[in-house]
Amino acid sequence: MIRLFSKYGASSSKMVTFYFKNKDNSLTKVTSPIGQNLLQIAHKNEVDLEGACEQSLACSTCHVILPKQLYDKLPQPVPEEEDLLDLAYGLTETSRLGCQVKVDEKFENVIIQLPKATRNFYVDGHKPKPH
Amino acid sequence: MIKFGSNYASKIQHLYSNKPFSFAIIGSGPAGLYTAKHLFNDIENINIHIFEQDLCPTGLIRYGMAPDHQRIKRVAEELLTIKQNEHCHYFGGVSIGKDIAINELDQLYSAVFYAYGAQIDKPLNIQGEQLQNVYSARQIVNWYNSHPNYYDLDINFKNKNNIAIIGNGNVALDIARIFGLNQDELQKTDINEISIEKLKNNQINNIIIIGRRGLVQSQFSLKELREMTKLSQFRFLLYKPDLLWSLNEESQTECKDLGVNYGNVTRGNRRKLEFMKSFEIIEDEATMNSILQQDSNGRINVILRFLLTPLEIEKKEDRLNLKLQHNQLAGKPFNQVAMPLNQQSILECDMIIKSVGYQSHNIDNDLPWNSEQNIVDNSDGCIKKDPTKLKTGSYACGWIKTGPKGVIDSTFASSQETIVNFKNHMDADLIRNVHDPYEQVVNLLRQRSINYIDFKVWDRINEFEIEQGQKAKKPRIKLIRNRDLLQFL
């Protein structure tokens, strides 16, 4: 019998593999047991997702963008999460707070996008001329 | 490019990667600490010194966020993990501009990041602002958050039945909520005993929160509003004429789903308006007067008023008369302004709190200043030497960069932007190497007889406060006098 060992110590919980698209457009592949939330998974894999209020629905810093297909399949956010999404930088129609979204099989191979923090992010490596 | 579980930001490899950089950060609030954390994450071989005017670090996390908002205050722990870095030093109790000039910082460091936020009040500039029982929100917030300069504020709630708050941002709601928490609720927070005692047995009937523009343009967020409506002691009320005047066509447009170009602004407006439709409505002036004159039977009426501008405050025996100008909205959607109507009224109250925003001031004549916006003169976080040139090596993060608006998310985002632009300057070799100036700074402060606390002292203070809190089933009990804090040196 093959045992699956993961970073989380569980020896046979069901795992799911997906990707975070970082602010610089690079992808980070992650594998997680089902049931963890996106913020927990990001932190375990050193993905740069802030979680200022430590998963207590008091900020919007763990804002992530889901693919539409996945977003539509998930249960509706509670009003308190929607209130915080109202305040999130760069809100989209498929935005969620990472700490409120637990992964399952539906997440296999999806790409979860971290929102660009600012308008001035030079993603193409462009460097402004020194003044 | 796919990485496997590694840090997305590979550290900058410099041509001179064995030569050090040393950075100064002014301000240890969210902006300063976030900047420090990310500079350490992204760049190798650096020293960071953080200067803070208060003895204790974390800025508004400690002295701004309300005492009952402990969850969001936890961000301090994450941000302060930088103290584990031996190349990170904290100087608490040092005022840049007074104790050390910014010219000196420019000599001592490769780059200086200004993250000192906003320390004064935006003035109302009306007569009567200086009368007794008129306060700024900043004074009240610092008072209930135990700031060493404000814990002994001359305030009392005896016979204060009606309290007017001018301004309708989240700070106004914070103050109204803290004033209305019962003693049991207050005891569970980190508010100090002096404040608890003063608030005991208060007979507040009505808190009238006054906005200059309409309901849709109100600055408080639905998150804070919803939280407060869950507390049974508060009864939220709207005034019918305000509601009618607020829902002009342009304001209705500001609530429409206009697609992705307007981002989440209309969504927030729409949801907030929908929620507020469930509030009780005061039909007319007679009903309003009756509510303002009656006892509220143990509850607190939070009356949200709109389209009013304060004109003058007059003392009337031991009460205050707040003279108000009535407004209507004019202008295009998203750019509506308050236009005065030929109508005025007087609100009789017992205490007035001005909550119209904080303001930054210039700490040093050599710091380029944008006096129109009251912020450091900057372009996307890069401080300008003059309108056409940048002062390379000087940067701004947080409210000192953008103005004093926004919650922690926007502070982080603004700091992110500055860091990106700064890293571009490093890549362009515009930032000079400087060896760790720690000894020089310590000597300089000693010569100038400036007592400061470092991270080790802060750790002792923090541990003590939490320990004292645990005994009393509170998150912490804050030390409130500077001399009590300095005892830990």
Coordinates of C-alpha atoms in Angstrom, one line a residue:
Chain A
M1 CA 0.0 0.0 0.0
I2 CA 1.4 3.4 -0.9
R3 CA 1.2 6.0 1.9
L4 CA 1.1 9.6 0.9
F5 CA 3.1 11.8 3.2
S6 CA 2.6 15.5 3.1
K7 CA 4.0 18.5 4.8
Y8 CA 0.9 18.4 7.1
G9 CA 1.8 15.1 8.6
A10 CA -1.5 13.3 7.6
S11 CA -0.7 10.1 6.0
S12 CA -3.7 9.3 3.9
S13 CA -6.0 12.4 3.6
K14 CA -7.1 13.3 0.2
M15 CA -4.8 15.8 -1.5
V16 CA -5.4 18.4 -4.2
T17 CA -2.8 20.1 -6.4
F18 CA -3.3 23.6 -7.8
Y19 CA -1.4 26.8 -8.5
F20 CA -1.1 30.3 -7.1
K21 CA -0.4 33.0 -9.7
N22 CA 1.8 35.5 -8.0
K23 CA 1.9 39.2 -8.4
D24 CA 4.8 38.9 -10.8
N25 CA 2.8 36.4 -12.9
S26 CA 5.0 33.4 -11.9
L27 CA 3.1 30.3 -10.8
T28 CA 3.7 28.4 -7.5
K29 CA 2.5 24.8 -7.5
V30 CA 1.0 23.7 -4.2
T31 CA -0.4 20.5 -2.9
S32 CA -2.7 20.4 0.1
P33 CA -5.1 18.2 2.0
I34 CA -8.7 19.0 1.4
G35 CA -10.2 21.2 4.0
Q36 CA -7.4 23.8 4.4
N37 CA -8.2 27.3 3.4
L38 CA -6.3 29.2 0.7
L39 CA -4.6 31.6 3.2
Q40 CA -3.2 28.7 5.2
I41 CA -2.0 26.9 2.1
A42 CA -0.4 30.1 0.8
H43 CA 1.5 30.6 4.0
K44 CA 2.7 27.0 4.1
N45 CA 4.1 27.4 0.6
E46 CA 5.6 30.9 1.1
V47 CA 3.2 32.4 -1.3
D48 CA 3.1 36.2 -0.7
L49 CA -0.5 36.5 0.5
E50 CA -1.1 38.8 3.5
G51 CA -3.4 37.8 6.3
A52 CA -3.4 40.8 8.6
C53 CA -6.3 39.7 10.9
E54 CA -5.3 36.1 11.1
Q55 CA -8.4 34.7 9.4
S56 CA -10.9 36.5 11.6
L57 CA -12.9 38.4 8.9
A58 CA -11.6 41.8 10.0
C59 CA -9.6 42.8 6.9
S60 CA -9.3 42.2 3.1
T61 CA -5.6 41.5 2.8
C62 CA -6.1 37.9 1.8
H63 CA -8.1 38.8 -1.3
V64 CA -7.7 36.3 -4.1
I65 CA -9.3 36.0 -7.6
L66 CA -10.8 32.6 -8.6
P67 CA -11.5 31.3 -12.1
K68 CA -15.2 31.9 -12.8
Q69 CA -16.0 28.2 -13.2
L70 CA -14.7 27.5 -9.7
Y71 CA -16.2 30.7 -8.2
D72 CA -19.7 29.7 -9.4
K73 CA -19.4 26.2 -7.9
L74 CA -18.6 27.5 -4.4
P75 CA -21.2 28.4 -1.7
Q76 CA -22.0 32.1 -1.5
P77 CA -19.9 34.2 0.8
V78 CA -21.5 35.3 4.1
P79 CA -22.6 39.0 4.3
E80 CA -19.6 39.8 6.5
E81 CA -17.2 38.5 3.8
E82 CA -19.0 40.5 1.2
D83 CA -18.7 43.6 3.4
L84 CA -14.9 43.2 3.4
L85 CA -14.8 42.4 -0.3
D86 CA -16.5 45.8 -0.8
L87 CA -13.3 47.3 0.5
A88 CA -10.8 45.1 -1.3
Y89 CA -8.2 46.6 -3.7
G90 CA -8.9 45.6 -7.3
L91 CA -12.1 43.7 -6.6
T92 CA -13.4 41.5 -9.4
E93 CA -16.6 39.5 -9.9
T94 CA -14.8 36.3 -8.9
S95 CA -13.0 37.6 -5.8
R96 CA -13.0 35.9 -2.5
L97 CA -11.2 36.2 0.8
G98 CA -8.6 33.4 0.9
C99 CA -9.2 32.7 4.6
Q100 CA -12.8 31.9 3.9
V101 CA -12.3 29.4 1.0
K102 CA -11.6 25.8 1.8
V103 CA -10.2 23.6 -0.9
D104 CA -11.6 20.4 -2.2
E105 CA -11.5 18.3 -5.4
K106 CA -12.9 21.2 -7.4
F107 CA -9.6 23.0 -7.0
E108 CA -7.5 20.4 -8.8
N109 CA -5.3 22.2 -11.4
V110 CA -6.9 25.6 -11.0
I111 CA -5.0 28.8 -10.9
I112 CA -5.7 31.1 -8.0
Q113 CA -4.6 34.7 -8.7
L114 CA -3.2 37.1 -6.3
P115 CA -4.5 40.6 -7.2
K116 CA -2.0 43.2 -8.4
A117 CA -1.4 45.5 -5.4
T118 CA -1.0 48.7 -7.4
R119 CA -1.4 50.3 -10.8
N120 CA 2.4 50.9 -11.0
F121 CA 3.6 47.4 -10.8
Y122 CA 6.1 46.9 -13.6
V123 CA 5.2 43.3 -14.4
D124 CA 7.0 43.3 -17.7
G125 CA 10.3 44.2 -16.0
H126 CA 10.1 47.8 -17.3
K127 CA 12.3 50.1 -15.4
P128 CA 11.6 53.8 -15.4
K129 CA 14.4 56.1 -16.4
P130 CA 16.1 57.5 -13.3
H131 CA 15.1 61.1 -12.8
Chain B
M1 CA 7.9 29.8 -14.9
I2 CA 6.7 27.4 -12.3
K3 CA 8.3 27.3 -8.9
F4 CA 7.7 24.6 -6.3
G5 CA 6.7 26.1 -3.0
S6 CA 9.4 28.8 -3.0
N7 CA 9.4 32.5 -2.3
Y8 CA 8.0 34.3 -5.3
A9 CA 10.3 37.3 -4.9
S10 CA 13.9 36.1 -5.4
K11 CA 16.2 38.4 -3.6
I12 CA 17.8 41.1 -5.6
Q13 CA 21.3 40.0 -6.6
H14 CA 23.5 43.0 -6.8
L15 CA 26.7 43.4 -8.7
Y16 CA 27.9 44.5 -5.3
S17 CA 26.1 41.9 -3.3
N18 CA 28.7 41.8 -0.5
K19 CA 28.3 45.5 0.1
P20 CA 25.7 46.5 2.6
F21 CA 22.8 48.9 2.5
S22 CA 21.3 50.7 5.5
F23 CA 17.8 52.1 5.6
A24 CA 16.0 54.3 8.0
I25 CA 12.2 54.1 8.4
I26 CA 10.4 56.9 10.1
G27 CA 7.3 55.6 11.8
S28 CA 6.6 52.1 13.2
G29 CA 2.9 51.9 12.3
P30 CA 1.5 49.5 9.7
A31 CA 3.2 51.3 6.8
G32 CA 6.7 51.4 8.4
L33 CA 6.6 47.9 9.7
Y34 CA 5.2 46.5 6.4
T35 CA 7.9 48.3 4.5
A36 CA 10.6 46.9 6.8
K37 CA 9.3 43.4 6.5
H38 CA 9.2 43.5 2.7
L39 CA 12.6 45.1 2.3
F40 CA 14.1 42.3 4.5
N41 CA 12.2 39.7 2.4
D42 CA 13.3 41.1 -0.9
I43 CA 16.8 42.5 -0.5
E44 CA 19.9 40.8 0.9
N45 CA 22.5 42.3 3.2
I46 CA 20.6 45.2 4.6
N47 CA 20.2 47.0 7.9
I48 CA 17.0 48.7 8.9
H49 CA 16.6 51.2 11.7
I50 CA 13.1 52.2 12.7
F51 CA 12.5 55.5 14.4
E52 CA 9.3 56.1 16.3
Q53 CA 8.2 59.3 18.1
D54 CA 6.2 57.3 20.7
L55 CA 8.0 54.9 23.0
C56 CA 5.9 52.0 22.0
P57 CA 5.8 50.7 18.4
T58 CA 3.0 49.9 16.0
G59 CA 1.4 53.4 15.7
L60 CA -2.4 53.3 15.0
I61 CA -2.5 49.5 15.7
R62 CA -2.0 50.4 19.3
Y63 CA -3.4 53.9 19.5
G64 CA -5.9 54.1 16.7
M65 CA -7.7 50.7 16.2
A66 CA -10.6 50.5 18.8
P67 CA -10.1 48.6 22.0
D68 CA -12.8 46.1 21.1
H69 CA -11.2 45.4 17.7
Q70 CA -8.6 43.0 19.0
R71 CA -8.7 40.7 16.0
I72 CA -7.3 43.2 13.5
K73 CA -4.7 44.3 16.1
R74 CA -3.1 40.9 15.8
V75 CA -1.5 42.2 12.6
A76 CA 1.1 43.7 14.9
E77 CA 2.5 40.3 15.9
E78 CA 3.1 39.3 12.3
L79 CA 4.6 42.7 11.4
L80 CA 6.9 42.6 14.4
T81 CA 8.5 39.4 13.4
I82 CA 11.2 41.7 11.9
K83 CA 12.6 42.1 15.4
Q84 CA 14.0 38.6 15.1
N85 CA 16.4 40.0 12.5
E86 CA 19.6 41.1 14.2
H87 CA 20.0 43.8 11.5
C88 CA 16.8 45.4 12.5
H89 CA 16.9 48.1 15.3
Y90 CA 14.1 50.1 16.8
F91 CA 14.5 53.5 18.4
G92 CA 11.3 54.3 20.3
G93 CA 10.9 57.8 21.7
V94 CA 13.0 59.5 19.0
S95 CA 11.4 62.4 17.1
I96 CA 12.9 62.9 13.6
G97 CA 13.1 66.6 12.8
K98 CA 13.6 67.4 16.4
D99 CA 16.1 64.9 17.9
I100 CA 17.7 64.0 14.6
A101 CA 17.5 66.1 11.4
I102 CA 16.6 64.5 8.1
N103 CA 19.9 65.9 6.6
E104 CA 21.7 63.7 9.2
L105 CA 19.6 60.7 8.2
D106 CA 20.5 61.3 4.5
Q107 CA 24.2 61.1 5.5
L108 CA 23.8 58.1 7.7
Y109 CA 21.7 55.9 5.5
S110 CA 21.4 54.6 1.9
A111 CA 17.8 55.5 1.9
V112 CA 15.1 56.9 4.2
F113 CA 11.5 55.8 4.1
Y114 CA 8.9 58.2 5.6
A115 CA 6.0 56.3 7.1
Y116 CA 5.0 58.6 9.9
G117 CA 1.3 59.0 9.1
A118 CA -0.8 61.8 10.4
Q119 CA -0.4 63.3 13.8
I120 CA -2.7 66.3 14.0
D121 CA -6.3 67.2 13.3
K122 CA -7.8 68.5 10.2
P123 CA -9.3 71.8 11.5
L124 CA -13.0 72.7 11.1
N125 CA -12.1 76.4 11.2
I126 CA -15.3 77.5 12.9
Q127 CA -16.0 79.6 15.9
G128 CA -16.4 77.8 19.2
E129 CA -14.1 74.9 18.2
Q130 CA -12.0 75.7 21.3
L131 CA -14.9 75.6 23.8
Q132 CA -15.1 73.1 26.6
N133 CA -16.7 69.8 25.8
V134 CA -15.6 70.1 22.1
Y135 CA -13.0 67.5 21.2
S136 CA -11.3 66.1 18.2
A137 CA -11.8 62.5 17.4
R138 CA -8.1 62.0 17.6
Q139 CA -8.0 63.2 21.2
I140 CA -10.9 60.8 22.1
V141 CA -9.3 57.8 20.3
N142 CA -5.9 58.4 21.9
W143 CA -7.7 58.9 25.3
Y144 CA -9.5 55.5 25.2
N145 CA -6.4 53.9 23.7
S146 CA -4.3 55.0 26.6
H147 CA -1.8 57.1 24.7
P148 CA 0.7 58.7 27.3
N149 CA -0.2 62.2 26.1
Y150 CA -4.0 61.8 26.2
Y151 CA -4.9 59.3 29.0
D152 CA -5.6 62.2 31.3
L153 CA -7.8 64.1 28.9
D154 CA -10.2 66.5 30.7
I155 CA -13.5 64.7 29.8
N156 CA -16.5 63.6 31.7
F157 CA -19.8 62.2 30.7
K158 CA -21.9 63.6 33.6
N159 CA -25.3 64.9 32.3
K160 CA -24.1 64.4 28.7
N161 CA -27.3 63.2 27.0
N162 CA -26.7 64.2 23.5
I163 CA -23.4 63.9 21.8
A164 CA -22.8 65.2 18.2
I165 CA -20.1 63.7 16.1
I166 CA -19.1 65.8 13.0
G167 CA -18.0 63.5 10.3
N168 CA -19.2 60.1 9.3
G169 CA -16.2 57.9 8.8
N170 CA -15.3 54.7 10.6
V171 CA -13.7 56.7 13.4
A172 CA -17.1 58.3 14.1
L173 CA -18.6 54.9 14.4
D174 CA -15.8 53.6 16.6
I175 CA -16.3 56.5 19.0
A176 CA -20.0 56.0 19.1
R177 CA -19.6 52.3 19.7
I178 CA -17.0 52.6 22.5
F179 CA -19.2 55.3 24.3
G180 CA -22.1 52.8 24.1
L181 CA -20.5 49.6 25.2
N182 CA -21.6 48.5 28.7
Q183 CA -19.1 48.0 31.5
D184 CA -18.9 44.3 31.0
E185 CA -18.2 44.7 27.4
L186 CA -15.5 47.3 28.1
Q187 CA -13.8 45.2 30.8
K188 CA -13.1 42.5 28.1
T189 CA -11.1 45.0 26.0
D190 CA -7.7 46.7 26.6
I191 CA -9.3 50.1 27.4
N192 CA -7.8 51.5 30.6
E193 CA -9.5 51.8 34.0
I194 CA -9.6 55.6 33.8
S195 CA -11.7 55.5 30.7
I196 CA -13.9 52.7 32.0
E197 CA -14.6 54.7 35.2
K198 CA -15.4 57.9 33.2
L199 CA -17.8 56.0 31.0
K200 CA -19.5 54.3 33.9
N201 CA -23.2 55.2 34.4
N202 CA -23.1 57.6 31.5
Q203 CA -26.5 58.8 30.5
I204 CA -26.0 59.1 26.8
N205 CA -29.4 59.1 25.0
N206 CA -28.5 60.2 21.5
I207 CA -25.3 60.2 19.4
I208 CA -25.9 62.2 16.3
I209 CA -23.4 61.5 13.5
I210 CA -23.4 64.3 11.0
G211 CA -22.2 64.1 7.4
R212 CA -21.6 67.0 5.0
R213 CA -22.9 65.2 2.0
G214 CA -25.6 62.6 1.4
L215 CA -26.1 59.1 2.6
V216 CA -24.5 57.4 -0.4
Q217 CA -21.4 59.5 0.1
S218 CA -21.0 58.6 3.8
Q219 CA -17.5 57.5 4.6
F220 CA -18.2 54.7 7.1
S221 CA -18.1 51.1 5.7
L222 CA -20.9 48.6 5.9
K223 CA -18.6 46.2 7.7
E224 CA -18.4 48.6 10.7
L225 CA -22.1 49.5 10.5
R226 CA -23.3 45.9 10.4
E227 CA -21.1 45.0 13.4
M228 CA -22.5 47.9 15.4
T229 CA -26.2 47.0 14.6
K230 CA -25.6 43.6 16.2
L231 CA -25.1 45.3 19.6
S232 CA -28.6 45.5 21.1
Q233 CA -28.0 48.8 23.0
F234 CA -27.8 50.7 19.7
R235 CA -30.9 51.8 17.8
F236 CA -30.1 53.3 14.4
L237 CA -32.3 56.0 13.0
L238 CA -32.4 58.0 9.8
Y239 CA -34.2 61.3 9.2
K240 CA -36.7 61.3 6.4
P241 CA -35.8 64.6 4.8
D242 CA -32.2 63.6 4.7
L243 CA -33.1 60.3 3.0
L244 CA -35.1 62.0 0.3
W245 CA -32.5 64.7 -0.4
S246 CA -29.8 62.0 -0.4
L247 CA -31.4 59.9 -3.0
N248 CA -31.1 62.3 -5.9
E249 CA -30.5 60.8 -9.4
E250 CA -26.8 61.2 -9.3
S251 CA -26.5 59.4 -6.0
Q252 CA -28.7 56.6 -7.3
T253 CA -26.3 56.4 -10.2
E254 CA -23.4 56.0 -7.7
C255 CA -25.2 52.8 -6.5
K256 CA -25.9 51.3 -9.9
D257 CA -24.0 48.3 -11.3
L258 CA -22.0 50.1 -13.9
G259 CA -19.6 47.3 -14.7
V260 CA -16.0 46.7 -14.1
N261 CA -14.7 50.3 -14.8
Y262 CA -16.2 51.6 -11.5
G263 CA -14.7 48.7 -9.6
N264 CA -16.2 48.1 -6.3
V265 CA -17.2 51.6 -5.5
T266 CA -20.8 51.2 -6.6
R267 CA -21.1 47.8 -5.2
G268 CA -20.1 49.1 -1.7
N269 CA -22.6 52.0 -2.1
R270 CA -25.4 49.7 -3.2
R271 CA -25.0 47.2 -0.4
K272 CA -24.7 49.9 2.2
L273 CA -27.8 51.7 1.0
E274 CA -29.7 48.5 0.9
F275 CA -28.7 47.7 4.5
M276 CA -29.6 51.2 5.7
K277 CA -33.1 50.9 4.3
S278 CA -33.9 48.7 7.2
F279 CA -33.2 51.5 9.7
E280 CA -36.1 53.2 11.5
I281 CA -37.1 56.5 10.1
I282 CA -37.8 59.8 12.0
E283 CA -40.6 61.3 10.0
D284 CA -40.4 64.9 10.8
E285 CA -38.9 67.7 12.9
A286 CA -41.4 67.3 15.7
T287 CA -40.5 63.7 16.1
M288 CA -36.8 64.5 15.9
N289 CA -37.1 67.1 18.6
S290 CA -39.1 64.8 20.8
I291 CA -36.4 62.1 20.5
L292 CA -33.6 64.6 21.3
Q293 CA -35.4 65.8 24.4
Q294 CA -36.5 62.5 25.8
D295 CA -34.8 59.8 27.8
S296 CA -33.9 56.9 25.6
N297 CA -34.7 54.2 28.2
G298 CA -31.4 52.5 28.4
R299 CA -30.7 52.3 24.7
I300 CA -28.6 54.7 22.7
N301 CA -30.1 56.3 19.6
V302 CA -27.5 56.6 16.8
I303 CA -29.1 59.2 14.6
L304 CA -27.3 59.4 11.2
R305 CA -27.8 62.9 9.8
F306 CA -26.7 64.0 6.3
L307 CA -26.3 67.1 4.2
L308 CA -25.3 69.3 7.1
T309 CA -22.2 71.6 7.5
P310 CA -21.2 72.9 11.0
L311 CA -21.1 76.7 11.0
E312 CA -20.5 77.7 14.6
I313 CA -20.5 76.3 18.1
E314 CA -22.0 78.5 20.9
K315 CA -22.0 77.9 24.6
K316 CA -25.5 77.9 26.0
E317 CA -25.4 77.6 29.8
D318 CA -23.8 74.2 30.3
R319 CA -24.8 72.9 26.9
L320 CA -23.6 73.6 23.4
N321 CA -25.5 74.9 20.4
L322 CA -24.2 73.5 17.1
K323 CA -25.3 75.8 14.3
L324 CA -25.7 73.8 11.1
Q325 CA -26.0 74.8 7.4
H326 CA -28.3 72.6 5.3
N327 CA -26.9 71.4 2.0
Q328 CA -28.0 69.8 -1.2
L329 CA -25.9 67.8 -3.6
A330 CA -24.7 69.2 -6.9
G331 CA -22.4 67.9 -9.6
K332 CA -21.9 64.7 -11.6
P333 CA -22.1 61.2 -10.2
F334 CA -18.9 60.4 -8.2
N335 CA -18.0 64.1 -8.1
Q336 CA -21.0 65.6 -6.2
V337 CA -20.3 68.4 -3.7
A338 CA -22.3 69.8 -0.9
M339 CA -24.0 73.1 -1.9
P340 CA -25.4 75.3 0.8
L341 CA -29.2 75.8 0.9
N342 CA -30.7 78.9 2.4
Q343 CA -31.6 77.0 5.5
Q344 CA -30.0 76.6 8.9
S345 CA -30.8 74.9 12.2
I346 CA -29.4 74.5 15.6
L347 CA -28.6 71.2 17.4
E348 CA -28.5 71.5 21.1
C349 CA -26.1 69.0 22.6
D350 CA -23.7 68.4 25.5
M351 CA -20.5 67.3 23.7
I352 CA -19.2 67.7 20.2
I353 CA -16.6 65.6 18.6
K354 CA -14.9 66.7 15.4
S355 CA -14.2 63.6 13.3
V356 CA -13.3 65.1 10.0
G357 CA -10.0 63.4 9.5
Y358 CA -6.4 63.4 10.7
Q359 CA -3.8 65.5 9.1
S360 CA 0.0 65.2 8.6
H361 CA 2.4 68.0 9.4
N362 CA 5.9 68.5 8.1
I363 CA 8.5 67.3 10.6
D364 CA 11.5 69.1 9.0
N365 CA 11.9 72.1 6.8
D366 CA 14.2 70.0 4.5
L367 CA 11.4 67.5 3.8
P368 CA 9.7 68.5 0.5
W369 CA 6.1 69.2 1.3
N370 CA 2.9 69.3 -0.7
S371 CA 1.0 71.9 1.3
E372 CA -2.1 71.6 -0.8
Q373 CA -2.7 68.0 0.2
N374 CA -0.7 68.1 3.4
I375 CA 1.6 65.2 2.5
V376 CA 5.2 64.7 1.7
D377 CA 5.7 65.8 -1.9
N378 CA 5.9 62.5 -3.8
S379 CA 5.3 60.7 -7.0
D380 CA 4.1 57.2 -6.3
G381 CA 6.1 57.1 -3.2
C382 CA 9.3 58.6 -4.5
I383 CA 9.9 61.9 -2.8
K384 CA 10.4 64.9 -5.1
K385 CA 13.2 67.4 -4.7
D386 CA 11.3 69.8 -6.8
P387 CA 8.4 69.5 -9.4
T388 CA 10.7 67.9 -12.0
K389 CA 13.2 66.0 -10.0
L390 CA 13.1 63.1 -7.5
K391 CA 15.1 63.2 -4.3
T392 CA 16.5 59.7 -4.9
G393 CA 17.0 57.9 -1.7
S394 CA 13.9 59.3 0.0
Y395 CA 10.6 57.5 -0.1
A396 CA 7.1 57.7 1.4
C397 CA 4.7 54.9 2.5
G398 CA 1.2 54.9 4.0
W399 CA -0.8 58.0 4.9
I400 CA 2.2 60.5 4.7
K401 CA 2.3 59.5 1.1
T402 CA -1.4 59.3 0.2
G403 CA -3.2 61.3 2.8
P404 CA -4.9 60.0 5.9
K405 CA -7.6 57.7 4.4
G406 CA -8.1 54.0 4.1
V407 CA -7.7 50.9 6.2
I408 CA -4.8 48.5 6.6
D409 CA -5.2 47.0 3.1
S410 CA -4.6 50.3 1.3
T411 CA -1.7 51.1 3.6
F412 CA -0.1 47.8 2.6
A413 CA -0.8 48.4 -1.1
S414 CA 0.7 51.9 -1.0
S415 CA 3.8 50.6 0.7
Q416 CA 4.0 47.8 -1.9
E417 CA 4.0 50.4 -4.7
T418 CA 6.7 52.5 -3.0
I419 CA 8.9 49.4 -2.5
V420 CA 8.6 48.4 -6.2
N421 CA 9.6 51.9 -7.3
F422 CA 12.5 51.9 -4.8
K423 CA 13.7 48.5 -6.0
N424 CA 13.8 50.0 -9.5
H425 CA 16.1 52.7 -8.2
M426 CA 18.3 50.1 -6.6
D427 CA 18.5 48.2 -9.9
A428 CA 19.5 51.4 -11.6
D429 CA 22.4 51.8 -9.1
L430 CA 21.0 55.0 -7.7
I431 CA 21.2 53.9 -4.0
R432 CA 24.5 54.1 -2.3
N433 CA 26.0 51.5 -0.1
V434 CA 26.3 52.4 3.6
H435 CA 27.7 50.3 6.4
D436 CA 25.5 49.8 9.5
P437 CA 25.4 53.2 11.3
Y438 CA 24.1 51.7 14.5
E439 CA 27.0 52.7 16.7
Q440 CA 26.9 56.3 15.3
V441 CA 23.2 56.6 15.9
V442 CA 23.4 55.3 19.5
N443 CA 26.3 57.7 20.2
L444 CA 24.4 60.6 18.7
L445 CA 21.3 59.9 20.8
R446 CA 23.5 59.5 23.9
Q447 CA 25.2 62.9 23.2
R448 CA 21.8 64.5 22.9
S449 CA 20.5 62.9 26.1
I450 CA 17.6 61.1 24.4
N451 CA 16.2 58.2 26.2
Y452 CA 14.9 55.6 23.8
I453 CA 13.6 52.1 24.0
D454 CA 14.7 49.3 21.7
F455 CA 13.0 46.0 20.7
K456 CA 14.4 44.2 23.8
V457 CA 12.8 46.8 26.1
W458 CA 9.6 46.6 24.0
D459 CA 9.5 42.9 24.4
R460 CA 9.6 43.3 28.2
I461 CA 6.9 45.9 28.1
N462 CA 4.7 43.8 25.8
E463 CA 5.1 40.7 28.0
F464 CA 4.3 42.6 31.1
E465 CA 1.1 44.2 29.6
I466 CA -0.1 40.8 28.3
E467 CA 0.7 39.1 31.7
Q468 CA -1.2 41.8 33.6
G469 CA -4.1 41.4 31.1
Q470 CA -4.3 37.7 31.6
K471 CA -4.8 38.1 35.3
A472 CA -7.8 40.3 34.6
K473 CA -9.1 38.3 31.6
K474 CA -8.2 41.1 29.1
P475 CA -6.0 41.0 26.0
R476 CA -3.6 43.3 27.8
I477 CA -3.4 46.1 30.3
K478 CA -1.5 49.0 28.7
L479 CA 1.0 51.0 30.6
I480 CA -0.1 54.6 30.1
R481 CA 2.5 56.9 31.5
N482 CA 5.9 57.5 29.7
R483 CA 7.7 57.1 33.0
D484 CA 6.0 53.7 33.6
L485 CA 7.2 52.6 30.2
L486 CA 10.8 53.9 30.7
Q487 CA 11.0 51.9 33.9
F488 CA 11.6 48.9 31.6
L489 CA 14.9 50.3 30.3

